[in-house]
Amino acid sequence: MAADLRADVAELKILHSQARRPYVQVFFATQIQNLEKLVANVEAREAASAKEATIPEIQYTNLSNLTWEQDNERVKIQISLEGVEEDKVESKFTEWSFDVKFHDVEGKNYRCTIQKVHKEMDPDACRVVVKPKRVIISLRKLEEEDWKDLHFKEDKSEEESKREPMERLLEMMRNMYDDGDDEMKKTISDAWTTYRSTYKPGFKKPIPPKRR
């Protein structure tokens, strides 16, 4: 694109040199000035794009074989990695995640990251400690609670785990009834009527769908 604009500028300069009337000369001079500014901007963008294209993406080896320990305040992740330099460590901590990168470790780049940890952290108090033959990623717990794992896991409540399959089914039917159209409501009402007619004592009586 810049080459085409430069050709336009060259042609305008020829026309400007051939112009005799003052108004025409001013017109061509203004157009030349505007196009030259546009050429400069386009050339700068093209140069920046070319520079970005020549910078290769950094490749990392993921560190997943971790050992860890904890006390009341911290979770400490131990990584066996020799040759790490402190000024070549890049770390990012949030309330729920961390991403630590080790650059140029004997010619290689390594990375240790967890997208969501077991419990919330204090990111400002987390740190990376470099030892001669290992690295420690020290995570500061927000609350002094025991971590059962490094990774976050959904905990099903006791109440949810003890619920009978029929209860869960009926709750699903209630939700379908509330959100459904008239035909869906009729289908569920008929199913409820059939279930109620065959209901046997000894089973926990379910709650019927709400009628609208």
mmCIF file with all atom_site columns, C-alpha atoms in Angstrom:
data_model
loop_
_atom_site.group_PDB
_atom_site.id
_atom_site.type_symbol
_atom_site.label_atom_id
_atom_site.label_alt_id
_atom_site.label_comp_id
_atom_site.label_asym_id
_atom_site.label_entity_id
_atom_site.label_seq_id
_atom_site.pdbx_PDB_ins_code
_atom_site.Cartn_x
_atom_site.Cartn_y
_atom_site.Cartn_z
_atom_site.occupancy
_atom_site.B_iso_or_equiv
_atom_site.pdbx_formal_charge
_atom_site.auth_seq_id
_atom_site.auth_comp_id
_atom_site.auth_asym_id
_atom_site.auth_atom_id
_atom_site.pdbx_PDB_model_num
ATOM 1   C CA . MET A 1 1   ? 0.000   0.000   0.000   1.00 0.00 ? 1   MET A CA 1
ATOM 2   C CA . ALA A 1 2   ? 2.831   2.418   0.861   1.00 0.00 ? 2   ALA A CA 1
ATOM 3   C CA . ALA A 1 3   ? 4.376   1.869   -2.584  1.00 0.00 ? 3   ALA A CA 1
ATOM 4   C CA . ASP A 1 4   ? 1.125   2.833   -4.309  1.00 0.00 ? 4   ASP A CA 1
ATOM 5   C CA . LEU A 1 5   ? 0.831   5.969   -2.190  1.00 0.00 ? 5   LEU A CA 1
ATOM 6   C CA . ARG A 1 6   ? 4.406   6.973   -3.017  1.00 0.00 ? 6   ARG A CA 1
ATOM 7   C CA . ALA A 1 7   ? 3.597   6.605   -6.724  1.00 0.00 ? 7   ALA A CA 1
ATOM 8   C CA . ASP A 1 8   ? 0.563   8.867   -6.227  1.00 0.00 ? 8   ASP A CA 1
ATOM 9   C CA . VAL A 1 9   ? 2.756   11.477  -4.523  1.00 0.00 ? 9   VAL A CA 1
ATOM 10  C CA . ALA A 1 10  ? 5.257   11.384  -7.396  1.00 0.00 ? 10  ALA A CA 1
ATOM 11  C CA . GLU A 1 11  ? 2.502   11.914  -9.962  1.00 0.00 ? 11  GLU A CA 1
ATOM 12  C CA . LEU A 1 12  ? 1.005   14.786  -7.965  1.00 0.00 ? 12  LEU A CA 1
ATOM 13  C CA . LYS A 1 13  ? 4.409   16.465  -7.825  1.00 0.00 ? 13  LYS A CA 1
ATOM 14  C CA . ILE A 1 14  ? 4.622   16.307  -11.611 1.00 0.00 ? 14  ILE A CA 1
ATOM 15  C CA . LEU A 1 15  ? 1.183   17.886  -11.914 1.00 0.00 ? 15  LEU A CA 1
ATOM 16  C CA . HIS A 1 16  ? 2.132   20.519  -9.338  1.00 0.00 ? 16  HIS A CA 1
ATOM 17  C CA . SER A 1 17  ? 5.207   21.486  -11.330 1.00 0.00 ? 17  SER A CA 1
ATOM 18  C CA . GLN A 1 18  ? 3.086   21.911  -14.460 1.00 0.00 ? 18  GLN A CA 1
ATOM 19  C CA . ALA A 1 19  ? 0.380   24.006  -12.781 1.00 0.00 ? 19  ALA A CA 1
ATOM 20  C CA . ARG A 1 20  ? 0.345   27.729  -13.551 1.00 0.00 ? 20  ARG A CA 1
ATOM 21  C CA . ARG A 1 21  ? -2.594  29.137  -11.649 1.00 0.00 ? 21  ARG A CA 1
ATOM 22  C CA . PRO A 1 22  ? -2.052  29.855  -7.899  1.00 0.00 ? 22  PRO A CA 1
ATOM 23  C CA . TYR A 1 23  ? -5.215  28.086  -6.744  1.00 0.00 ? 23  TYR A CA 1
ATOM 24  C CA . VAL A 1 24  ? -4.265  24.909  -8.627  1.00 0.00 ? 24  VAL A CA 1
ATOM 25  C CA . GLN A 1 25  ? -0.719  25.063  -7.246  1.00 0.00 ? 25  GLN A CA 1
ATOM 26  C CA . VAL A 1 26  ? -2.039  25.367  -3.667  1.00 0.00 ? 26  VAL A CA 1
ATOM 27  C CA . PHE A 1 27  ? -4.473  22.511  -4.271  1.00 0.00 ? 27  PHE A CA 1
ATOM 28  C CA . PHE A 1 28  ? -1.751  20.146  -5.477  1.00 0.00 ? 28  PHE A CA 1
ATOM 29  C CA . ALA A 1 29  ? 0.638   21.224  -2.694  1.00 0.00 ? 29  ALA A CA 1
ATOM 30  C CA . THR A 1 30  ? -2.002  20.462  -0.044  1.00 0.00 ? 30  THR A CA 1
ATOM 31  C CA . GLN A 1 31  ? -2.764  17.048  -1.521  1.00 0.00 ? 31  GLN A CA 1
ATOM 32  C CA . ILE A 1 32  ? 0.940   16.198  -1.695  1.00 0.00 ? 32  ILE A CA 1
ATOM 33  C CA . GLN A 1 33  ? 1.413   17.165  1.957   1.00 0.00 ? 33  GLN A CA 1
ATOM 34  C CA . ASN A 1 34  ? -1.564  15.056  3.090   1.00 0.00 ? 34  ASN A CA 1
ATOM 35  C CA . LEU A 1 35  ? -0.446  12.040  1.082   1.00 0.00 ? 35  LEU A CA 1
ATOM 36  C CA . GLU A 1 36  ? 3.121   12.270  2.396   1.00 0.00 ? 36  GLU A CA 1
ATOM 37  C CA . LYS A 1 37  ? 1.778   12.143  5.977   1.00 0.00 ? 37  LYS A CA 1
ATOM 38  C CA . LEU A 1 38  ? -0.346  9.131   5.064   1.00 0.00 ? 38  LEU A CA 1
ATOM 39  C CA . VAL A 1 39  ? 2.678   7.408   3.486   1.00 0.00 ? 39  VAL A CA 1
ATOM 40  C CA . ALA A 1 40  ? 4.689   7.933   6.679   1.00 0.00 ? 40  ALA A CA 1
ATOM 41  C CA . ASN A 1 41  ? 1.918   6.424   8.845   1.00 0.00 ? 41  ASN A CA 1
ATOM 42  C CA . VAL A 1 42  ? 1.433   3.431   6.555   1.00 0.00 ? 42  VAL A CA 1
ATOM 43  C CA . GLU A 1 43  ? 5.182   2.757   6.395   1.00 0.00 ? 43  GLU A CA 1
ATOM 44  C CA . ALA A 1 44  ? 5.397   2.870   10.201  1.00 0.00 ? 44  ALA A CA 1
ATOM 45  C CA . ARG A 1 45  ? 2.533   0.362   10.545  1.00 0.00 ? 45  ARG A CA 1
ATOM 46  C CA . GLU A 1 46  ? 4.031   -1.950  7.935   1.00 0.00 ? 46  GLU A CA 1
ATOM 47  C CA . ALA A 1 47  ? 7.427   -1.826  9.654   1.00 0.00 ? 47  ALA A CA 1
ATOM 48  C CA . ALA A 1 48  ? 5.852   -2.644  13.037  1.00 0.00 ? 48  ALA A CA 1
ATOM 49  C CA . SER A 1 49  ? 3.911   -5.562  11.546  1.00 0.00 ? 49  SER A CA 1
ATOM 50  C CA . ALA A 1 50  ? 7.051   -6.920  9.898   1.00 0.00 ? 50  ALA A CA 1
ATOM 51  C CA . LYS A 1 51  ? 8.944   -6.681  13.182  1.00 0.00 ? 51  LYS A CA 1
ATOM 52  C CA . GLU A 1 52  ? 6.205   -8.551  15.061  1.00 0.00 ? 52  GLU A CA 1
ATOM 53  C CA . ALA A 1 53  ? 6.167   -11.257 12.404  1.00 0.00 ? 53  ALA A CA 1
ATOM 54  C CA . THR A 1 54  ? 9.906   -11.856 12.787  1.00 0.00 ? 54  THR A CA 1
ATOM 55  C CA . ILE A 1 55  ? 9.758   -12.313 16.597  1.00 0.00 ? 55  ILE A CA 1
ATOM 56  C CA . PRO A 1 56  ? 9.295   -16.051 17.242  1.00 0.00 ? 56  PRO A CA 1
ATOM 57  C CA . GLU A 1 57  ? 6.836   -17.163 19.902  1.00 0.00 ? 57  GLU A CA 1
ATOM 58  C CA . ILE A 1 58  ? 8.589   -18.404 23.027  1.00 0.00 ? 58  ILE A CA 1
ATOM 59  C CA . GLN A 1 59  ? 8.203   -22.135 23.522  1.00 0.00 ? 59  GLN A CA 1
ATOM 60  C CA . TYR A 1 60  ? 7.907   -23.509 27.066  1.00 0.00 ? 60  TYR A CA 1
ATOM 61  C CA . THR A 1 61  ? 8.244   -26.949 28.602  1.00 0.00 ? 61  THR A CA 1
ATOM 62  C CA . ASN A 1 62  ? 5.458   -27.394 31.146  1.00 0.00 ? 62  ASN A CA 1
ATOM 63  C CA . LEU A 1 63  ? 6.486   -28.470 34.638  1.00 0.00 ? 63  LEU A CA 1
ATOM 64  C CA . SER A 1 64  ? 3.762   -30.776 35.893  1.00 0.00 ? 64  SER A CA 1
ATOM 65  C CA . ASN A 1 65  ? 5.672   -33.228 38.097  1.00 0.00 ? 65  ASN A CA 1
ATOM 66  C CA . LEU A 1 66  ? 5.394   -31.270 41.340  1.00 0.00 ? 66  LEU A CA 1
ATOM 67  C CA . THR A 1 67  ? 5.783   -32.027 45.017  1.00 0.00 ? 67  THR A CA 1
ATOM 68  C CA . TRP A 1 68  ? 4.203   -29.793 47.616  1.00 0.00 ? 68  TRP A CA 1
ATOM 69  C CA . GLU A 1 69  ? 3.735   -29.297 51.321  1.00 0.00 ? 69  GLU A CA 1
ATOM 70  C CA . GLN A 1 70  ? 1.782   -26.894 53.478  1.00 0.00 ? 70  GLN A CA 1
ATOM 71  C CA . ASP A 1 71  ? 1.535   -25.305 56.881  1.00 0.00 ? 71  ASP A CA 1
ATOM 72  C CA . ASN A 1 72  ? -1.151  -23.049 58.343  1.00 0.00 ? 72  ASN A CA 1
ATOM 73  C CA . GLU A 1 73  ? -0.122  -20.063 56.242  1.00 0.00 ? 73  GLU A CA 1
ATOM 74  C CA . ARG A 1 74  ? 1.485   -21.323 53.044  1.00 0.00 ? 74  ARG A CA 1
ATOM 75  C CA . VAL A 1 75  ? 1.524   -23.955 50.329  1.00 0.00 ? 75  VAL A CA 1
ATOM 76  C CA . LYS A 1 76  ? 5.055   -24.574 49.041  1.00 0.00 ? 76  LYS A CA 1
ATOM 77  C CA . ILE A 1 77  ? 5.539   -26.183 45.637  1.00 0.00 ? 77  ILE A CA 1
ATOM 78  C CA . GLN A 1 78  ? 8.960   -27.764 45.130  1.00 0.00 ? 78  GLN A CA 1
ATOM 79  C CA . ILE A 1 79  ? 10.421  -27.999 41.607  1.00 0.00 ? 79  ILE A CA 1
ATOM 80  C CA . SER A 1 80  ? 13.724  -29.727 40.860  1.00 0.00 ? 80  SER A CA 1
ATOM 81  C CA . LEU A 1 81  ? 15.306  -27.346 38.345  1.00 0.00 ? 81  LEU A CA 1
ATOM 82  C CA . GLU A 1 82  ? 18.986  -26.473 38.267  1.00 0.00 ? 82  GLU A CA 1
ATOM 83  C CA . GLY A 1 83  ? 20.494  -23.365 36.714  1.00 0.00 ? 83  GLY A CA 1
ATOM 84  C CA . VAL A 1 84  ? 17.615  -20.929 37.265  1.00 0.00 ? 84  VAL A CA 1
ATOM 85  C CA . GLU A 1 85  ? 18.582  -17.247 37.485  1.00 0.00 ? 85  GLU A CA 1
ATOM 86  C CA . GLU A 1 86  ? 16.391  -14.950 39.576  1.00 0.00 ? 86  GLU A CA 1
ATOM 87  C CA . ASP A 1 87  ? 16.364  -12.149 37.009  1.00 0.00 ? 87  ASP A CA 1
ATOM 88  C CA . LYS A 1 88  ? 15.053  -14.569 34.378  1.00 0.00 ? 88  LYS A CA 1
ATOM 89  C CA . VAL A 1 89  ? 11.998  -15.626 36.373  1.00 0.00 ? 89  VAL A CA 1
ATOM 90  C CA . GLU A 1 90  ? 8.643   -14.139 35.374  1.00 0.00 ? 90  GLU A CA 1
ATOM 91  C CA . SER A 1 91  ? 5.736   -14.679 37.768  1.00 0.00 ? 91  SER A CA 1
ATOM 92  C CA . LYS A 1 92  ? 2.087   -13.684 37.928  1.00 0.00 ? 92  LYS A CA 1
ATOM 93  C CA . PHE A 1 93  ? -0.169  -14.404 40.903  1.00 0.00 ? 93  PHE A CA 1
ATOM 94  C CA . THR A 1 94  ? -3.907  -13.770 41.260  1.00 0.00 ? 94  THR A CA 1
ATOM 95  C CA . GLU A 1 95  ? -6.410  -14.759 43.950  1.00 0.00 ? 95  GLU A CA 1
ATOM 96  C CA . TRP A 1 96  ? -7.044  -18.093 42.229  1.00 0.00 ? 96  TRP A CA 1
ATOM 97  C CA . SER A 1 97  ? -4.155  -18.784 39.855  1.00 0.00 ? 97  SER A CA 1
ATOM 98  C CA . PHE A 1 98  ? -0.445  -18.506 39.257  1.00 0.00 ? 98  PHE A CA 1
ATOM 99  C CA . ASP A 1 99  ? 1.832   -18.585 36.224  1.00 0.00 ? 99  ASP A CA 1
ATOM 100 C CA . VAL A 1 100 ? 5.610   -18.813 36.701  1.00 0.00 ? 100 VAL A CA 1
ATOM 101 C CA . LYS A 1 101 ? 8.011   -18.821 33.737  1.00 0.00 ? 101 LYS A CA 1
ATOM 102 C CA . PHE A 1 102 ? 11.706  -19.701 33.869  1.00 0.00 ? 102 PHE A CA 1
ATOM 103 C CA . HIS A 1 103 ? 13.642  -18.325 30.900  1.00 0.00 ? 103 HIS A CA 1
ATOM 104 C CA . ASP A 1 104 ? 16.938  -19.536 29.453  1.00 0.00 ? 104 ASP A CA 1
ATOM 105 C CA . VAL A 1 105 ? 17.604  -22.395 31.856  1.00 0.00 ? 105 VAL A CA 1
ATOM 106 C CA . GLU A 1 106 ? 20.524  -24.074 30.111  1.00 0.00 ? 106 GLU A CA 1
ATOM 107 C CA . GLY A 1 107 ? 19.038  -22.997 26.800  1.00 0.00 ? 107 GLY A CA 1
ATOM 108 C CA . LYS A 1 108 ? 15.436  -23.995 27.580  1.00 0.00 ? 108 LYS A CA 1
ATOM 109 C CA . ASN A 1 109 ? 12.317  -22.226 28.871  1.00 0.00 ? 109 ASN A CA 1
ATOM 110 C CA . TYR A 1 110 ? 10.078  -23.787 31.513  1.00 0.00 ? 110 TYR A CA 1
ATOM 111 C CA . ARG A 1 111 ? 6.652   -22.929 32.844  1.00 0.00 ? 111 ARG A CA 1
ATOM 112 C CA . CYS A 1 112 ? 4.607   -23.899 35.883  1.00 0.00 ? 112 CYS A CA 1
ATOM 113 C CA . THR A 1 113 ? 0.986   -22.755 35.942  1.00 0.00 ? 113 THR A CA 1
ATOM 114 C CA . ILE A 1 114 ? -2.301  -23.650 37.607  1.00 0.00 ? 114 ILE A CA 1
ATOM 115 C CA . GLN A 1 115 ? -5.404  -21.906 36.290  1.00 0.00 ? 115 GLN A CA 1
ATOM 116 C CA . LYS A 1 116 ? -7.412  -22.393 39.484  1.00 0.00 ? 116 LYS A CA 1
ATOM 117 C CA . VAL A 1 117 ? -5.925  -23.489 42.784  1.00 0.00 ? 117 VAL A CA 1
ATOM 118 C CA . HIS A 1 118 ? -7.699  -25.339 45.574  1.00 0.00 ? 118 HIS A CA 1
ATOM 119 C CA . LYS A 1 119 ? -8.495  -22.283 47.693  1.00 0.00 ? 119 LYS A CA 1
ATOM 120 C CA . GLU A 1 120 ? -8.143  -18.524 47.465  1.00 0.00 ? 120 GLU A CA 1
ATOM 121 C CA . MET A 1 121 ? -4.701  -16.921 47.876  1.00 0.00 ? 121 MET A CA 1
ATOM 122 C CA . ASP A 1 122 ? -3.197  -13.568 48.787  1.00 0.00 ? 122 ASP A CA 1
ATOM 123 C CA . PRO A 1 123 ? -1.369  -12.733 45.520  1.00 0.00 ? 123 PRO A CA 1
ATOM 124 C CA . ASP A 1 124 ? 0.699   -9.924  47.030  1.00 0.00 ? 124 ASP A CA 1
ATOM 125 C CA . ALA A 1 125 ? 2.238   -12.325 49.546  1.00 0.00 ? 125 ALA A CA 1
ATOM 126 C CA . CYS A 1 126 ? 3.070   -15.108 47.062  1.00 0.00 ? 126 CYS A CA 1
ATOM 127 C CA . ARG A 1 127 ? 6.647   -15.420 45.850  1.00 0.00 ? 127 ARG A CA 1
ATOM 128 C CA . VAL A 1 128 ? 9.204   -17.520 43.987  1.00 0.00 ? 128 VAL A CA 1
ATOM 129 C CA . VAL A 1 129 ? 12.357  -18.614 45.837  1.00 0.00 ? 129 VAL A CA 1
ATOM 130 C CA . VAL A 1 130 ? 15.329  -19.720 43.712  1.00 0.00 ? 130 VAL A CA 1
ATOM 131 C CA . LYS A 1 131 ? 17.721  -22.287 45.198  1.00 0.00 ? 131 LYS A CA 1
ATOM 132 C CA . PRO A 1 132 ? 20.873  -23.748 43.564  1.00 0.00 ? 132 PRO A CA 1
ATOM 133 C CA . LYS A 1 133 ? 19.150  -26.964 42.440  1.00 0.00 ? 133 LYS A CA 1
ATOM 134 C CA . ARG A 1 134 ? 15.478  -26.263 42.926  1.00 0.00 ? 134 ARG A CA 1
ATOM 135 C CA . VAL A 1 135 ? 12.775  -23.621 42.911  1.00 0.00 ? 135 VAL A CA 1
ATOM 136 C CA . ILE A 1 136 ? 10.047  -23.059 45.499  1.00 0.00 ? 136 ILE A CA 1
ATOM 137 C CA . ILE A 1 137 ? 6.754   -21.435 44.541  1.00 0.00 ? 137 ILE A CA 1
ATOM 138 C CA . SER A 1 138 ? 5.360   -20.192 47.844  1.00 0.00 ? 138 SER A CA 1
ATOM 139 C CA . LEU A 1 139 ? 1.609   -19.535 47.842  1.00 0.00 ? 139 LEU A CA 1
ATOM 140 C CA . ARG A 1 140 ? 0.117   -17.533 50.703  1.00 0.00 ? 140 ARG A CA 1
ATOM 141 C CA . LYS A 1 141 ? -3.256  -18.858 51.840  1.00 0.00 ? 141 LYS A CA 1
ATOM 142 C CA . LEU A 1 142 ? -5.947  -16.251 52.259  1.00 0.00 ? 142 LEU A CA 1
ATOM 143 C CA . GLU A 1 143 ? -7.400  -18.271 55.123  1.00 0.00 ? 143 GLU A CA 1
ATOM 144 C CA . GLU A 1 144 ? -5.634  -20.774 57.336  1.00 0.00 ? 144 GLU A CA 1
ATOM 145 C CA . GLU A 1 145 ? -7.401  -23.821 55.966  1.00 0.00 ? 145 GLU A CA 1
ATOM 146 C CA . ASP A 1 146 ? -6.113  -27.213 54.920  1.00 0.00 ? 146 ASP A CA 1
ATOM 147 C CA . TRP A 1 147 ? -5.638  -27.746 51.176  1.00 0.00 ? 147 TRP A CA 1
ATOM 148 C CA . LYS A 1 148 ? -6.573  -31.242 50.049  1.00 0.00 ? 148 LYS A CA 1
ATOM 149 C CA . ASP A 1 149 ? -5.168  -30.668 46.560  1.00 0.00 ? 149 ASP A CA 1
ATOM 150 C CA . LEU A 1 150 ? -3.343  -28.036 44.531  1.00 0.00 ? 150 LEU A CA 1
ATOM 151 C CA . HIS A 1 151 ? -6.148  -27.845 41.999  1.00 0.00 ? 151 HIS A CA 1
ATOM 152 C CA . PHE A 1 152 ? -9.657  -26.579 42.611  1.00 0.00 ? 152 PHE A CA 1
ATOM 153 C CA . LYS A 1 153 ? -12.363 -29.220 42.826  1.00 0.00 ? 153 LYS A CA 1
ATOM 154 C CA . GLU A 1 154 ? -16.093 -28.749 43.181  1.00 0.00 ? 154 GLU A CA 1
ATOM 155 C CA . ASP A 1 155 ? -17.278 -29.988 46.560  1.00 0.00 ? 155 ASP A CA 1
ATOM 156 C CA . LYS A 1 156 ? -20.688 -31.583 46.546  1.00 0.00 ? 156 LYS A CA 1
ATOM 157 C CA . SER A 1 157 ? -22.518 -30.819 49.747  1.00 0.00 ? 157 SER A CA 1
ATOM 158 C CA . GLU A 1 158 ? -23.591 -33.647 51.993  1.00 0.00 ? 158 GLU A CA 1
ATOM 159 C CA . GLU A 1 159 ? -27.183 -32.740 51.383  1.00 0.00 ? 159 GLU A CA 1
ATOM 160 C CA . GLU A 1 160 ? -26.719 -33.009 47.623  1.00 0.00 ? 160 GLU A CA 1
ATOM 161 C CA . SER A 1 161 ? -24.888 -36.331 47.827  1.00 0.00 ? 161 SER A CA 1
ATOM 162 C CA . LYS A 1 162 ? -27.631 -37.860 50.016  1.00 0.00 ? 162 LYS A CA 1
ATOM 163 C CA . ARG A 1 163 ? -30.554 -36.826 47.871  1.00 0.00 ? 163 ARG A CA 1
ATOM 164 C CA . GLU A 1 164 ? -32.569 -39.650 46.408  1.00 0.00 ? 164 GLU A CA 1
ATOM 165 C CA . PRO A 1 165 ? -32.568 -40.046 42.622  1.00 0.00 ? 165 PRO A CA 1
ATOM 166 C CA . MET A 1 166 ? -36.352 -39.556 42.574  1.00 0.00 ? 166 MET A CA 1
ATOM 167 C CA . GLU A 1 167 ? -36.015 -36.207 44.332  1.00 0.00 ? 167 GLU A CA 1
ATOM 168 C CA . ARG A 1 168 ? -33.523 -34.990 41.758  1.00 0.00 ? 168 ARG A CA 1
ATOM 169 C CA . LEU A 1 169 ? -35.771 -36.175 38.943  1.00 0.00 ? 169 LEU A CA 1
ATOM 170 C CA . LEU A 1 170 ? -38.789 -34.370 40.376  1.00 0.00 ? 170 LEU A CA 1
ATOM 171 C CA . GLU A 1 171 ? -36.834 -31.180 40.879  1.00 0.00 ? 171 GLU A CA 1
ATOM 172 C CA . MET A 1 172 ? -35.789 -31.336 37.249  1.00 0.00 ? 172 MET A CA 1
ATOM 173 C CA . MET A 1 173 ? -39.445 -31.806 36.262  1.00 0.00 ? 173 MET A CA 1
ATOM 174 C CA . ARG A 1 174 ? -40.450 -28.782 38.355  1.00 0.00 ? 174 ARG A CA 1
ATOM 175 C CA . ASN A 1 175 ? -37.844 -26.651 36.602  1.00 0.00 ? 175 ASN A CA 1
ATOM 176 C CA . MET A 1 176 ? -38.970 -27.916 33.201  1.00 0.00 ? 176 MET A CA 1
ATOM 177 C CA . TYR A 1 177 ? -42.583 -27.143 34.148  1.00 0.00 ? 177 TYR A CA 1
ATOM 178 C CA . ASP A 1 178 ? -41.746 -23.599 35.261  1.00 0.00 ? 178 ASP A CA 1
ATOM 179 C CA . ASP A 1 179 ? -39.766 -22.838 32.103  1.00 0.00 ? 179 ASP A CA 1
ATOM 180 C CA . GLY A 1 180 ? -41.846 -24.792 29.579  1.00 0.00 ? 180 GLY A CA 1
ATOM 181 C CA . ASP A 1 181 ? -44.576 -23.759 27.185  1.00 0.00 ? 181 ASP A CA 1
ATOM 182 C CA . ASP A 1 182 ? -48.235 -24.826 27.474  1.00 0.00 ? 182 ASP A CA 1
ATOM 183 C CA . GLU A 1 183 ? -47.621 -28.163 25.767  1.00 0.00 ? 183 GLU A CA 1
ATOM 184 C CA . MET A 1 184 ? -44.702 -28.961 28.066  1.00 0.00 ? 184 MET A CA 1
ATOM 185 C CA . LYS A 1 185 ? -46.780 -28.011 31.137  1.00 0.00 ? 185 LYS A CA 1
ATOM 186 C CA . LYS A 1 186 ? -49.596 -30.321 29.998  1.00 0.00 ? 186 LYS A CA 1
ATOM 187 C CA . THR A 1 187 ? -47.182 -33.224 29.419  1.00 0.00 ? 187 THR A CA 1
ATOM 188 C CA . ILE A 1 188 ? -45.616 -32.827 32.863  1.00 0.00 ? 188 ILE A CA 1
ATOM 189 C CA . SER A 1 189 ? -49.013 -32.432 34.563  1.00 0.00 ? 189 SER A CA 1
ATOM 190 C CA . ASP A 1 190 ? -50.194 -35.676 32.940  1.00 0.00 ? 190 ASP A CA 1
ATOM 191 C CA . ALA A 1 191 ? -47.017 -37.429 34.074  1.00 0.00 ? 191 ALA A CA 1
ATOM 192 C CA . TRP A 1 192 ? -47.534 -36.099 37.598  1.00 0.00 ? 192 TRP A CA 1
ATOM 193 C CA . THR A 1 193 ? -51.142 -37.334 37.634  1.00 0.00 ? 193 THR A CA 1
ATOM 194 C CA . THR A 1 194 ? -49.993 -40.789 36.531  1.00 0.00 ? 194 THR A CA 1
ATOM 195 C CA . TYR A 1 195 ? -47.246 -40.857 39.156  1.00 0.00 ? 195 TYR A CA 1
ATOM 196 C CA . ARG A 1 196 ? -49.643 -39.766 41.924  1.00 0.00 ? 196 ARG A CA 1
ATOM 197 C CA . SER A 1 197 ? -52.134 -42.473 40.985  1.00 0.00 ? 197 SER A CA 1
ATOM 198 C CA . THR A 1 198 ? -49.414 -45.127 41.314  1.00 0.00 ? 198 THR A CA 1
ATOM 199 C CA . TYR A 1 199 ? -47.802 -43.608 44.431  1.00 0.00 ? 199 TYR A CA 1
ATOM 200 C CA . LYS A 1 200 ? -47.079 -46.233 47.068  1.00 0.00 ? 200 LYS A CA 1
ATOM 201 C CA . PRO A 1 201 ? -46.928 -45.589 50.821  1.00 0.00 ? 201 PRO A CA 1
ATOM 202 C CA . GLY A 1 202 ? -43.460 -45.868 52.279  1.00 0.00 ? 202 GLY A CA 1
ATOM 203 C CA . PHE A 1 203 ? -41.870 -43.667 49.653  1.00 0.00 ? 203 PHE A CA 1
ATOM 204 C CA . LYS A 1 204 ? -41.119 -40.060 50.418  1.00 0.00 ? 204 LYS A CA 1
ATOM 205 C CA . LYS A 1 205 ? -43.909 -38.034 48.840  1.00 0.00 ? 205 LYS A CA 1
ATOM 206 C CA . PRO A 1 206 ? -42.537 -35.583 46.276  1.00 0.00 ? 206 PRO A CA 1
ATOM 207 C CA . ILE A 1 207 ? -43.566 -31.983 45.827  1.00 0.00 ? 207 ILE A CA 1
ATOM 208 C CA . PRO A 1 208 ? -45.697 -31.461 42.687  1.00 0.00 ? 208 PRO A CA 1
ATOM 209 C CA . PRO A 1 209 ? -44.847 -28.930 40.008  1.00 0.00 ? 209 PRO A CA 1
ATOM 210 C CA . LYS A 1 210 ? -46.137 -25.424 40.521  1.00 0.00 ? 210 LYS A CA 1
ATOM 211 C CA . ARG A 1 211 ? -49.154 -24.579 38.411  1.00 0.00 ? 211 ARG A CA 1
ATOM 212 C CA . ARG A 1 212 ? -49.441 -21.222 36.654  1.00 0.00 ? 212 ARG A CA 1
#
